[in-house]
mmCIF file of C-alpha atoms in Angstrom:
data_model
loop_
_atom_site.group_PDB
_atom_site.id
_atom_site.type_symbol
_atom_site.label_atom_id
_atom_site.label_comp_id
_atom_site.label_asym_id
_atom_site.label_seq_id
_atom_site.Cartn_x
_atom_site.Cartn_y
_atom_site.Cartn_z
ATOM 1 C CA UNK Q 67 -100.757 49.773 155.637
ATOM 2 C CA UNK Q 68 -99.444 49.403 159.199
ATOM 3 C CA UNK Q 69 -95.972 48.081 159.842
ATOM 4 C CA UNK Q 70 -97.255 45.191 161.928
ATOM 5 C CA UNK Q 71 -99.738 43.895 159.360
ATOM 6 C CA UNK Q 72 -100.983 40.360 159.824
ATOM 7 C CA UNK Q 73 -99.310 37.524 157.894
ATOM 8 C CA UNK Q 74 -100.639 37.220 154.373
ATOM 9 C CA UNK Q 75 -101.151 40.946 153.916
ATOM 10 C CA UNK Q 76 -99.177 42.903 151.357
ATOM 11 C CA UNK Q 77 -96.643 44.275 153.815
ATOM 12 C CA UNK Q 78 -95.484 40.758 154.693
ATOM 13 C CA UNK Q 79 -94.399 40.323 151.080
ATOM 14 C CA UNK Q 80 -93.491 43.916 150.419
ATOM 15 C CA UNK Q 81 -93.374 46.642 153.015
ATOM 16 C CA UNK Q 82 -93.533 49.975 151.224
ATOM 17 C CA UNK Q 83 -97.140 51.251 150.969
ATOM 18 C CA UNK Q 84 -96.000 54.229 148.895
ATOM 19 C CA UNK Q 85 -96.136 52.080 145.768
ATOM 20 C CA UNK Q 86 -99.897 52.421 145.959
ATOM 21 C CA UNK Q 87 -100.436 55.777 147.675
ATOM 22 C CA UNK Q 88 -97.628 57.828 146.114
ATOM 23 C CA UNK Q 89 -96.088 56.000 143.154
ATOM 24 C CA UNK Q 90 -94.396 59.114 141.806
ATOM 25 C CA UNK Q 91 -92.419 59.393 145.042
ATOM 26 C CA UNK Q 92 -91.117 55.895 144.373
ATOM 27 C CA UNK Q 93 -89.757 56.969 141.006
ATOM 28 C CA UNK Q 94 -87.611 59.933 142.068
ATOM 29 C CA UNK Q 95 -84.581 60.301 139.820
ATOM 30 C CA UNK Q 96 -81.633 58.532 141.506
ATOM 31 C CA UNK Q 97 -79.318 61.495 140.960
ATOM 32 C CA UNK Q 98 -81.638 64.042 142.563
ATOM 33 C CA UNK Q 99 -80.160 64.791 146.009
ATOM 34 C CA UNK Q 100 -82.436 65.095 149.018
ATOM 35 C CA UNK Q 101 -81.043 67.338 151.720
ATOM 36 C CA UNK Q 102 -82.740 66.867 155.059
ATOM 37 C CA UNK Q 103 -81.091 67.310 158.461
ATOM 38 C CA UNK Q 104 -83.195 64.514 159.977
ATOM 39 C CA UNK Q 105 -81.578 61.854 157.816
ATOM 40 C CA UNK Q 106 -79.000 59.756 159.734
ATOM 41 C CA UNK Q 107 -75.413 60.906 159.443
ATOM 42 C CA UNK Q 108 -74.284 57.295 159.034
ATOM 43 C CA UNK Q 109 -75.816 54.152 157.536
ATOM 44 C CA UNK Q 110 -74.388 50.636 157.420
ATOM 45 C CA UNK Q 111 -75.396 48.196 154.686
ATOM 46 C CA UNK Q 112 -75.110 44.483 155.508
ATOM 47 C CA UNK Q 113 -74.106 42.284 152.589
ATOM 48 C CA UNK Q 114 -72.765 38.863 151.759
ATOM 49 C CA UNK Q 115 -69.099 38.995 150.782
ATOM 50 C CA UNK Q 116 -69.368 37.421 147.346
ATOM 51 C CA UNK Q 117 -68.321 39.656 144.476
ATOM 52 C CA UNK Q 118 -71.881 39.891 143.141
ATOM 53 C CA UNK Q 119 -73.366 40.654 146.558
ATOM 54 C CA UNK Q 120 -70.781 43.367 147.182
ATOM 55 C CA UNK Q 121 -71.498 44.856 143.758
ATOM 56 C CA UNK Q 122 -75.157 45.067 144.715
ATOM 57 C CA UNK Q 123 -74.379 46.659 148.080
ATOM 58 C CA UNK Q 124 -72.054 49.159 146.403
ATOM 59 C CA UNK Q 125 -74.793 49.998 143.898
ATOM 60 C CA UNK Q 126 -77.221 50.764 146.727
ATOM 61 C CA UNK Q 127 -74.513 52.766 148.512
ATOM 62 C CA UNK Q 128 -73.958 54.855 145.389
ATOM 63 C CA UNK Q 129 -77.677 55.457 145.014
ATOM 64 C CA UNK Q 130 -77.980 56.562 148.639
ATOM 65 C CA UNK Q 131 -74.980 58.881 148.395
ATOM 66 C CA UNK Q 132 -76.450 60.482 145.276
ATOM 67 C CA UNK Q 133 -79.681 61.122 147.162
ATOM 68 C CA UNK Q 134 -78.183 62.009 150.551
ATOM 69 C CA UNK Q 135 -74.640 63.329 150.008
ATOM 70 C CA UNK Q 136 -74.376 64.379 153.662
ATOM 71 C CA UNK Q 137 -74.671 60.761 154.841
ATOM 72 C CA UNK Q 138 -71.716 58.449 155.491
ATOM 73 C CA UNK Q 139 -72.720 55.068 154.011
ATOM 74 C CA UNK Q 140 -70.616 52.021 154.937
ATOM 75 C CA UNK Q 141 -70.793 48.365 153.856
ATOM 76 C CA UNK Q 142 -70.505 45.499 156.361
ATOM 77 C CA UNK Q 143 -69.514 42.329 154.516
ATOM 78 C CA UNK Q 144 -70.135 38.918 156.056
ATOM 79 C CA UNK Q 145 -70.175 35.244 155.162
ATOM 80 C CA UNK Q 146 -73.513 33.456 155.526
ATOM 81 C CA UNK Q 147 -74.147 29.757 156.121
ATOM 82 C CA UNK Q 148 -75.435 29.538 152.572
ATOM 83 C CA UNK Q 149 -71.990 30.631 151.371
ATOM 84 C CA UNK Q 150 -70.203 28.108 153.577
ATOM 85 C CA UNK Q 151 -72.191 24.965 152.710
ATOM 86 C CA UNK Q 152 -71.289 24.101 149.118
ATOM 87 C CA UNK Q 153 -71.558 20.301 149.039
ATOM 88 C CA UNK Q 154 -75.349 20.101 149.362
ATOM 89 C CA UNK Q 155 -78.291 21.768 147.678
ATOM 90 C CA UNK Q 156 -80.132 24.514 149.542
ATOM 91 C CA UNK Q 157 -83.257 22.399 149.874
ATOM 92 C CA UNK Q 158 -81.268 19.934 152.005
ATOM 93 C CA UNK Q 159 -79.648 22.408 154.393
ATOM 94 C CA UNK Q 160 -82.265 24.972 155.311
ATOM 95 C CA UNK Q 161 -83.413 26.770 152.194
ATOM 96 C CA UNK Q 162 -83.122 30.392 151.155
ATOM 97 C CA UNK Q 163 -82.982 31.717 154.710
ATOM 98 C CA UNK Q 164 -79.347 30.593 154.906
ATOM 99 C CA UNK Q 165 -78.379 33.588 152.790
ATOM 100 C CA UNK Q 166 -80.108 36.233 154.890
ATOM 101 C CA UNK Q 167 -80.102 35.117 158.545
ATOM 102 C CA UNK Q 168 -76.687 36.526 159.464
ATOM 103 C CA UNK Q 169 -77.565 39.824 157.806
ATOM 104 C CA UNK Q 170 -80.783 40.041 159.825
ATOM 105 C CA UNK Q 171 -78.862 39.334 163.034
ATOM 106 C CA UNK Q 172 -76.534 42.242 162.249
ATOM 107 C CA UNK Q 173 -79.581 44.533 162.009
ATOM 108 C CA UNK Q 174 -81.047 43.158 165.236
ATOM 109 C CA UNK Q 175 -77.773 43.853 167.021
ATOM 110 C CA UNK Q 176 -77.545 47.369 165.631
ATOM 111 C CA UNK Q 177 -74.403 46.686 163.598
ATOM 112 C CA UNK Q 178 -76.235 47.373 160.331
ATOM 113 C CA UNK Q 179 -79.219 49.475 159.313
ATOM 114 C CA UNK Q 180 -80.257 47.704 156.130
ATOM 115 C CA UNK Q 181 -79.398 44.621 154.096
ATOM 116 C CA UNK Q 182 -79.205 44.222 150.332
ATOM 117 C CA UNK Q 183 -80.316 40.926 148.788
ATOM 118 C CA UNK Q 184 -80.907 39.232 145.489
ATOM 119 C CA UNK Q 185 -84.670 38.940 145.875
ATOM 120 C CA UNK Q 186 -84.822 35.365 144.641
ATOM 121 C CA UNK Q 187 -82.689 34.404 147.679
ATOM 122 C CA UNK Q 188 -85.128 35.982 150.154
ATOM 123 C CA UNK Q 189 -87.670 33.666 151.849
ATOM 124 C CA UNK Q 190 -91.301 34.288 150.926
ATOM 125 C CA UNK Q 191 -92.188 34.964 154.556
ATOM 126 C CA UNK Q 192 -89.797 37.211 156.455
ATOM 127 C CA UNK Q 193 -89.193 36.646 160.172
ATOM 128 C CA UNK Q 194 -91.189 38.829 162.580
ATOM 129 C CA UNK Q 195 -89.591 42.234 162.941
ATOM 130 C CA UNK Q 196 -88.257 42.480 159.389
ATOM 131 C CA UNK Q 197 -89.657 43.861 156.148
ATOM 132 C CA UNK Q 198 -88.675 44.662 152.592
ATOM 133 C CA UNK Q 199 -88.423 48.418 152.192
ATOM 134 C CA UNK Q 200 -87.493 48.710 148.516
ATOM 135 C CA UNK Q 201 -87.256 46.767 145.284
ATOM 136 C CA UNK Q 202 -84.870 48.350 142.805
ATOM 137 C CA UNK Q 203 -85.409 48.363 139.057
ATOM 138 C CA UNK Q 204 -85.124 44.841 137.775
ATOM 139 C CA UNK Q 205 -82.207 43.650 135.665
ATOM 140 C CA UNK Q 206 -82.616 41.006 132.935
ATOM 141 C CA UNK Q 207 -84.730 38.219 134.529
ATOM 142 C CA UNK Q 208 -83.838 35.490 132.021
ATOM 143 C CA UNK Q 209 -81.778 32.360 132.522
ATOM 144 C CA UNK Q 210 -78.475 32.264 130.659
ATOM 145 C CA UNK Q 211 -76.759 29.307 128.991
ATOM 146 C CA UNK Q 212 -73.016 29.450 129.695
ATOM 147 C CA UNK Q 213 -70.533 27.149 127.986
ATOM 148 C CA UNK Q 214 -67.037 27.262 126.544
ATOM 149 C CA UNK Q 215 -67.803 24.843 123.710
ATOM 150 C CA UNK Q 216 -71.509 24.918 122.874
ATOM 151 C CA UNK Q 217 -73.968 27.589 121.778
ATOM 152 C CA UNK Q 218 -77.223 26.392 123.357
ATOM 153 C CA UNK Q 219 -78.899 23.585 125.252
ATOM 154 C CA UNK Q 220 -80.105 22.181 121.938
ATOM 155 C CA UNK Q 221 -76.516 21.908 120.663
ATOM 156 C CA UNK Q 222 -75.280 19.756 123.569
ATOM 157 C CA UNK Q 223 -74.550 16.104 122.713
ATOM 158 C CA UNK Q 224 -76.523 13.420 124.533
ATOM 159 C CA UNK Q 225 -74.990 12.653 127.909
ATOM 160 C CA UNK Q 226 -73.511 16.126 128.362
ATOM 161 C CA UNK Q 227 -73.336 17.305 131.973
ATOM 162 C CA UNK Q 228 -75.250 20.503 132.746
ATOM 163 C CA UNK Q 229 -74.749 22.230 136.088
ATOM 164 C CA UNK Q 230 -77.569 23.732 138.127
ATOM 165 C CA UNK Q 231 -78.839 23.347 141.675
ATOM 166 C CA UNK Q 232 -82.184 24.921 140.832
ATOM 167 C CA UNK Q 233 -84.989 22.358 140.817
ATOM 168 C CA UNK Q 234 -86.914 24.734 138.571
ATOM 169 C CA UNK Q 235 -84.165 24.703 135.943
ATOM 170 C CA UNK Q 236 -83.676 20.976 136.411
ATOM 171 C CA UNK Q 237 -87.342 20.287 135.667
ATOM 172 C CA UNK Q 238 -87.383 22.539 132.611
ATOM 173 C CA UNK Q 239 -84.200 21.004 131.178
ATOM 174 C CA UNK Q 240 -85.308 17.439 131.908
ATOM 175 C CA UNK Q 241 -88.634 18.003 130.160
ATOM 176 C CA UNK Q 242 -87.073 19.349 126.953
ATOM 177 C CA UNK Q 243 -83.704 17.569 126.887
ATOM 178 C CA UNK Q 244 -84.076 14.228 128.709
ATOM 179 C CA UNK Q 245 -80.774 12.917 127.286
ATOM 180 C CA UNK Q 246 -78.736 15.515 129.188
ATOM 181 C CA UNK Q 247 -77.241 14.761 132.619
ATOM 182 C CA UNK Q 248 -78.022 17.361 135.279
ATOM 183 C CA UNK Q 249 -75.643 17.681 138.227
ATOM 184 C CA UNK Q 250 -75.679 20.049 141.231
ATOM 185 C CA UNK Q 251 -73.794 23.335 141.028
ATOM 186 C CA UNK Q 252 -73.226 25.378 144.182
ATOM 187 C CA UNK Q 253 -71.077 28.363 145.092
ATOM 188 C CA UNK Q 254 -70.967 32.015 144.190
ATOM 189 C CA UNK Q 255 -70.852 33.159 140.582
ATOM 190 C CA UNK Q 256 -67.058 33.087 140.299
ATOM 191 C CA UNK Q 257 -66.928 29.599 141.832
ATOM 192 C CA UNK Q 258 -69.498 28.297 139.362
ATOM 193 C CA UNK Q 259 -67.705 29.778 136.372
ATOM 194 C CA UNK Q 260 -64.456 28.272 137.653
ATOM 195 C CA UNK Q 261 -66.001 24.796 137.790
ATOM 196 C CA UNK Q 262 -67.151 25.199 134.191
ATOM 197 C CA UNK Q 263 -63.692 26.354 133.096
ATOM 198 C CA UNK Q 264 -62.075 23.334 134.785
ATOM 199 C CA UNK Q 265 -64.200 21.038 132.640
ATOM 200 C CA UNK Q 266 -66.501 19.733 135.373
ATOM 201 C CA UNK Q 267 -69.523 20.625 133.236
ATOM 202 C CA UNK Q 268 -70.211 20.980 129.525
ATOM 203 C CA UNK Q 269 -72.484 23.900 130.355
ATOM 204 C CA UNK Q 270 -74.055 25.652 133.313
ATOM 205 C CA UNK Q 271 -77.262 27.647 133.670
ATOM 206 C CA UNK Q 272 -77.054 30.956 135.546
ATOM 207 C CA UNK Q 273 -79.163 34.057 136.034
ATOM 208 C CA UNK Q 274 -78.332 36.548 133.300
ATOM 209 C CA UNK Q 275 -78.622 39.429 135.778
ATOM 210 C CA UNK Q 276 -75.588 38.379 137.805
ATOM 211 C CA UNK Q 277 -73.366 38.009 134.765
ATOM 212 C CA UNK Q 278 -74.385 41.433 133.501
ATOM 213 C CA UNK Q 279 -73.894 43.111 136.877
ATOM 214 C CA UNK Q 280 -70.386 41.724 137.205
ATOM 215 C CA UNK Q 281 -69.472 42.907 133.738
ATOM 216 C CA UNK Q 282 -69.075 39.481 132.099
ATOM 217 C CA UNK Q 283 -72.054 39.275 129.722
ATOM 218 C CA UNK Q 284 -69.662 37.822 127.127
ATOM 219 C CA UNK Q 285 -69.787 34.527 129.063
ATOM 220 C CA UNK Q 286 -73.407 34.146 127.987
ATOM 221 C CA UNK Q 287 -73.678 31.939 124.887
ATOM 222 C CA UNK Q 288 -77.466 32.002 124.783
ATOM 223 C CA UNK Q 289 -80.311 33.763 126.571
ATOM 224 C CA UNK Q 290 -83.045 31.257 127.363
ATOM 225 C CA UNK Q 291 -86.397 32.828 126.541
ATOM 226 C CA UNK Q 292 -89.005 32.868 129.335
ATOM 227 C CA UNK Q 293 -91.231 30.763 127.081
ATOM 228 C CA UNK Q 294 -88.646 27.974 127.354
ATOM 229 C CA UNK Q 295 -87.318 28.574 130.868
ATOM 230 C CA UNK Q 296 -89.688 30.593 133.008
ATOM 231 C CA UNK Q 297 -87.679 32.579 135.612
ATOM 232 C CA UNK Q 298 -87.827 32.111 139.365
ATOM 233 C CA UNK Q 299 -89.949 34.531 141.423
ATOM 234 C CA UNK Q 300 -87.979 37.750 141.866
ATOM 235 C CA UNK Q 301 -85.119 36.717 139.575
ATOM 236 C CA UNK Q 302 -83.079 39.715 138.462
ATOM 237 C CA UNK Q 303 -84.434 41.990 141.217
ATOM 238 C CA UNK Q 304 -82.550 43.472 144.170
ATOM 239 C CA UNK Q 305 -84.308 44.171 147.468
ATOM 240 C CA UNK Q 306 -83.507 46.158 150.593
ATOM 241 C CA UNK Q 307 -84.507 44.680 153.945
ATOM 242 C CA UNK Q 308 -84.813 46.684 157.161
ATOM 243 C CA UNK Q 309 -86.015 46.215 160.714
ATOM 244 C CA UNK Q 310 -89.750 46.891 160.852
ATOM 245 C CA UNK Q 311 -89.275 49.403 163.650
ATOM 246 C CA UNK Q 312 -87.245 51.627 161.330
ATOM 247 C CA UNK Q 313 -90.188 53.438 159.744
ATOM 248 C CA UNK Q 314 -87.954 56.496 159.422
ATOM 249 C CA UNK Q 315 -85.470 54.570 157.303
ATOM 250 C CA UNK Q 316 -88.199 53.022 155.179
ATOM 251 C CA UNK Q 317 -89.412 56.499 154.318
ATOM 252 C CA UNK Q 318 -85.956 57.544 153.156
ATOM 253 C CA UNK Q 319 -85.629 54.473 150.955
ATOM 254 C CA UNK Q 320 -88.776 55.299 148.975
ATOM 255 C CA UNK Q 321 -86.834 56.975 146.116
ATOM 256 C CA UNK Q 322 -85.059 53.680 145.458
ATOM 257 C CA UNK Q 323 -88.336 51.845 144.923
ATOM 258 C CA UNK Q 324 -89.256 50.960 141.343
ATOM 259 C CA UNK Q 325 -93.010 50.647 140.944
ATOM 260 C CA UNK Q 326 -93.265 48.226 138.024
ATOM 261 C CA UNK Q 327 -90.529 45.936 139.370
ATOM 262 C CA UNK Q 328 -92.148 45.825 142.805
ATOM 263 C CA UNK Q 329 -95.595 45.060 141.430
ATOM 264 C CA UNK Q 330 -94.196 42.256 139.280
ATOM 265 C CA UNK Q 331 -92.246 40.551 142.060
ATOM 266 C CA UNK Q 332 -95.147 40.852 144.509
ATOM 267 C CA UNK Q 333 -97.309 38.877 142.083
ATOM 268 C CA UNK Q 334 -94.573 36.284 141.544
ATOM 269 C CA UNK Q 335 -93.815 35.871 145.241
ATOM 270 C CA UNK Q 336 -97.509 35.525 146.029
ATOM 271 C CA UNK Q 337 -97.673 32.434 143.813
ATOM 272 C CA UNK Q 338 -94.628 30.960 145.519
ATOM 273 C CA UNK Q 339 -95.945 31.766 148.983
ATOM 274 C CA UNK Q 340 -99.211 29.910 148.299
ATOM 275 C CA UNK Q 341 -97.199 26.754 147.650
ATOM 276 C CA UNK Q 342 -94.841 27.177 150.571
ATOM 277 C CA UNK Q 343 -91.946 28.946 148.840
ATOM 278 C CA UNK Q 344 -89.605 26.019 149.433
ATOM 279 C CA UNK Q 345 -86.354 25.218 147.618
ATOM 280 C CA UNK Q 346 -87.752 21.678 147.305
ATOM 281 C CA UNK Q 347 -90.385 22.925 144.847
ATOM 282 C CA UNK Q 348 -89.645 23.342 141.122
ATOM 283 C CA UNK Q 349 -91.706 26.515 140.765
ATOM 284 C CA UNK Q 350 -91.438 29.400 138.320
ATOM 285 C CA UNK Q 351 -93.375 32.666 138.185
ATOM 286 C CA UNK Q 352 -92.767 35.630 135.920
ATOM 287 C CA UNK Q 353 -94.787 38.836 135.531
ATOM 288 C CA UNK Q 354 -94.610 41.479 132.819
ATOM 289 C CA UNK Q 355 -96.448 44.800 132.747
ATOM 290 C CA UNK Q 356 -97.877 46.702 129.786
ATOM 291 C CA UNK Q 357 -99.710 49.866 130.749
ATOM 292 C CA UNK Q 358 -102.155 49.038 133.530
ATOM 293 C CA UNK Q 359 -102.173 45.313 132.748
ATOM 294 C CA UNK Q 360 -99.977 42.598 134.195
ATOM 295 C CA UNK Q 361 -99.398 39.200 132.624
ATOM 296 C CA UNK Q 362 -98.380 36.522 135.124
ATOM 297 C CA UNK Q 363 -97.122 33.134 134.006
ATOM 298 C CA UNK Q 364 -96.297 30.348 136.438
ATOM 299 C CA UNK Q 365 -95.334 26.690 136.491
ATOM 300 C CA UNK Q 366 -94.881 23.856 138.957
ATOM 301 C CA UNK Q 367 -93.349 20.536 137.944
ATOM 302 C CA UNK Q 368 -91.777 17.369 139.219
ATOM 303 C CA UNK Q 369 -87.947 17.446 139.085
ATOM 304 C CA UNK Q 370 -87.928 15.019 136.135
ATOM 305 C CA UNK Q 371 -90.208 17.362 134.187
ATOM 306 C CA UNK Q 372 -92.764 14.642 133.470
ATOM 307 C CA UNK Q 373 -95.637 16.273 135.323
ATOM 308 C CA UNK Q 374 -96.179 19.984 134.774
ATOM 309 C CA UNK Q 375 -98.915 22.485 135.624
ATOM 310 C CA UNK Q 376 -98.886 25.910 133.991
ATOM 311 C CA UNK Q 377 -100.967 29.075 134.202
ATOM 312 C CA UNK Q 378 -101.017 32.287 132.179
ATOM 313 C CA UNK Q 379 -103.356 35.053 133.385
ATOM 314 C CA UNK Q 380 -103.704 38.777 132.687
ATOM 315 C CA UNK Q 381 -104.935 41.095 135.441
ATOM 316 C CA UNK Q 382 -104.478 44.534 136.955
ATOM 317 C CA UNK Q 383 -100.930 45.680 137.690
ATOM 318 C CA UNK Q 384 -102.357 47.614 140.639
ATOM 319 C CA UNK Q 385 -103.499 44.356 142.307
ATOM 320 C CA UNK Q 386 -100.492 42.038 142.110
ATOM 321 C CA UNK Q 387 -101.428 39.932 145.131
ATOM 322 C CA UNK Q 388 -104.877 39.223 143.733
ATOM 323 C CA UNK Q 389 -103.383 38.177 140.402
ATOM 324 C CA UNK Q 390 -100.828 35.974 142.137
ATOM 325 C CA UNK Q 391 -103.565 34.273 144.135
ATOM 326 C CA UNK Q 392 -105.610 33.708 140.971
ATOM 327 C CA UNK Q 393 -102.659 32.146 139.163
ATOM 328 C CA UNK Q 394 -102.042 29.854 142.147
ATOM 329 C CA UNK Q 395 -105.701 28.822 141.944
ATOM 330 C CA UNK Q 396 -105.314 28.028 138.245
ATOM 331 C CA UNK Q 397 -102.302 25.856 139.046
ATOM 332 C CA UNK Q 398 -104.242 24.031 141.734
ATOM 333 C CA UNK Q 399 -107.004 23.355 139.222
ATOM 334 C CA UNK Q 400 -104.356 21.342 137.343
ATOM 335 C CA UNK Q 401 -103.541 19.298 140.442
ATOM 336 C CA UNK Q 402 -100.462 21.313 141.380
ATOM 337 C CA UNK Q 403 -100.733 20.192 145.005
ATOM 338 C CA UNK Q 404 -100.288 16.540 144.036
ATOM 339 C CA UNK Q 405 -97.292 17.474 141.877
ATOM 340 C CA UNK Q 406 -95.731 19.254 144.830
ATOM 341 C CA UNK Q 407 -96.529 16.315 147.099
ATOM 342 C CA UNK Q 408 -94.455 14.131 144.764
ATOM 343 C CA UNK Q 409 -91.594 16.646 144.982
ATOM 344 C CA UNK Q 410 -91.675 16.671 148.770
ATOM 345 C CA UNK Q 411 -91.847 12.874 148.965
ATOM 346 C CA UNK Q 412 -88.839 12.532 146.651
ATOM 347 C CA UNK Q 413 -86.906 15.077 148.711
ATOM 348 C CA UNK Q 414 -87.737 13.258 151.956
ATOM 349 C CA UNK Q 415 -86.685 9.915 150.470
ATOM 350 C CA UNK Q 416 -83.380 11.410 149.331
ATOM 351 C CA UNK Q 417 -82.786 12.852 152.800
ATOM 352 C CA UNK Q 418 -83.379 9.401 154.318
ATOM 353 C CA UNK Q 419 -80.854 7.815 151.936
ATOM 354 C CA UNK Q 420 -78.272 10.496 152.735
ATOM 355 C CA UNK Q 421 -78.698 10.010 156.470
#
């Protein structure tokens, strides 16, 4: 597939065509070095400066050094607007792009060659000139219940305050536990855990992947099964973004690609893209693969959890976009568009009150 594919084609969601033409190349062992004199002598990875983001960048650096030991790989840490604005939810201040814009600027200016992201923070449609070059093997995609005093959502007393700024999690909690009080929770992982430890919340809901990557899985009191809290599109996956003109670099990143993880997140992100991929939408999508088959489950809901549309479809793992489009169609057959219209109207009304 050409680099400059039209919007809506696979490369707009995921750039690397080798997943379909040479999947074995995508699964090269990470410790198998590749010695080639044409590989750049120096690479710079752009990353947010949070502890989790730097862990992810360091992980990619280690993988690259194992493959290309002759290359000098540096990390350029920076603070994004999404890191700076902590008193409002993302849906009110610009959405997921706030976490990636500064990193993309560093690539445009030639200060960095690639950027490492948590895929769930990456907008569904990348700006012109940028593409995802690799999706690494996915970590645990589940939501995690974190509390110092309680073992699960079901054990919380009525009126307990639960922290999350995810509309998806808010809708799922409100539907099952309407007596709980849900309040916004912003900041990096350490900041969120600190707010819990200071007693601002009885419990908080976080992505299990981040807690595991930072070596604090003991903070997890309960893993919330996907059947009860369907994950966000791309949750638990790391992605590498590059400038589209860097076809040479994309080729060298192929060994970092993980076929099954990429296929799954393509399907999930396709569902989100159909509905606009906005932070104002409580939307979940989660794909699992068994052999050649992919199961894709998705949900859209109002923030109060009272109106919900769900879909559960099995299709070909080799055609993730087609399956994602089919699941979106199934959601629309349950009036998903009107549910999302309610979400957008509520968000607009809240913005008017704030202003």
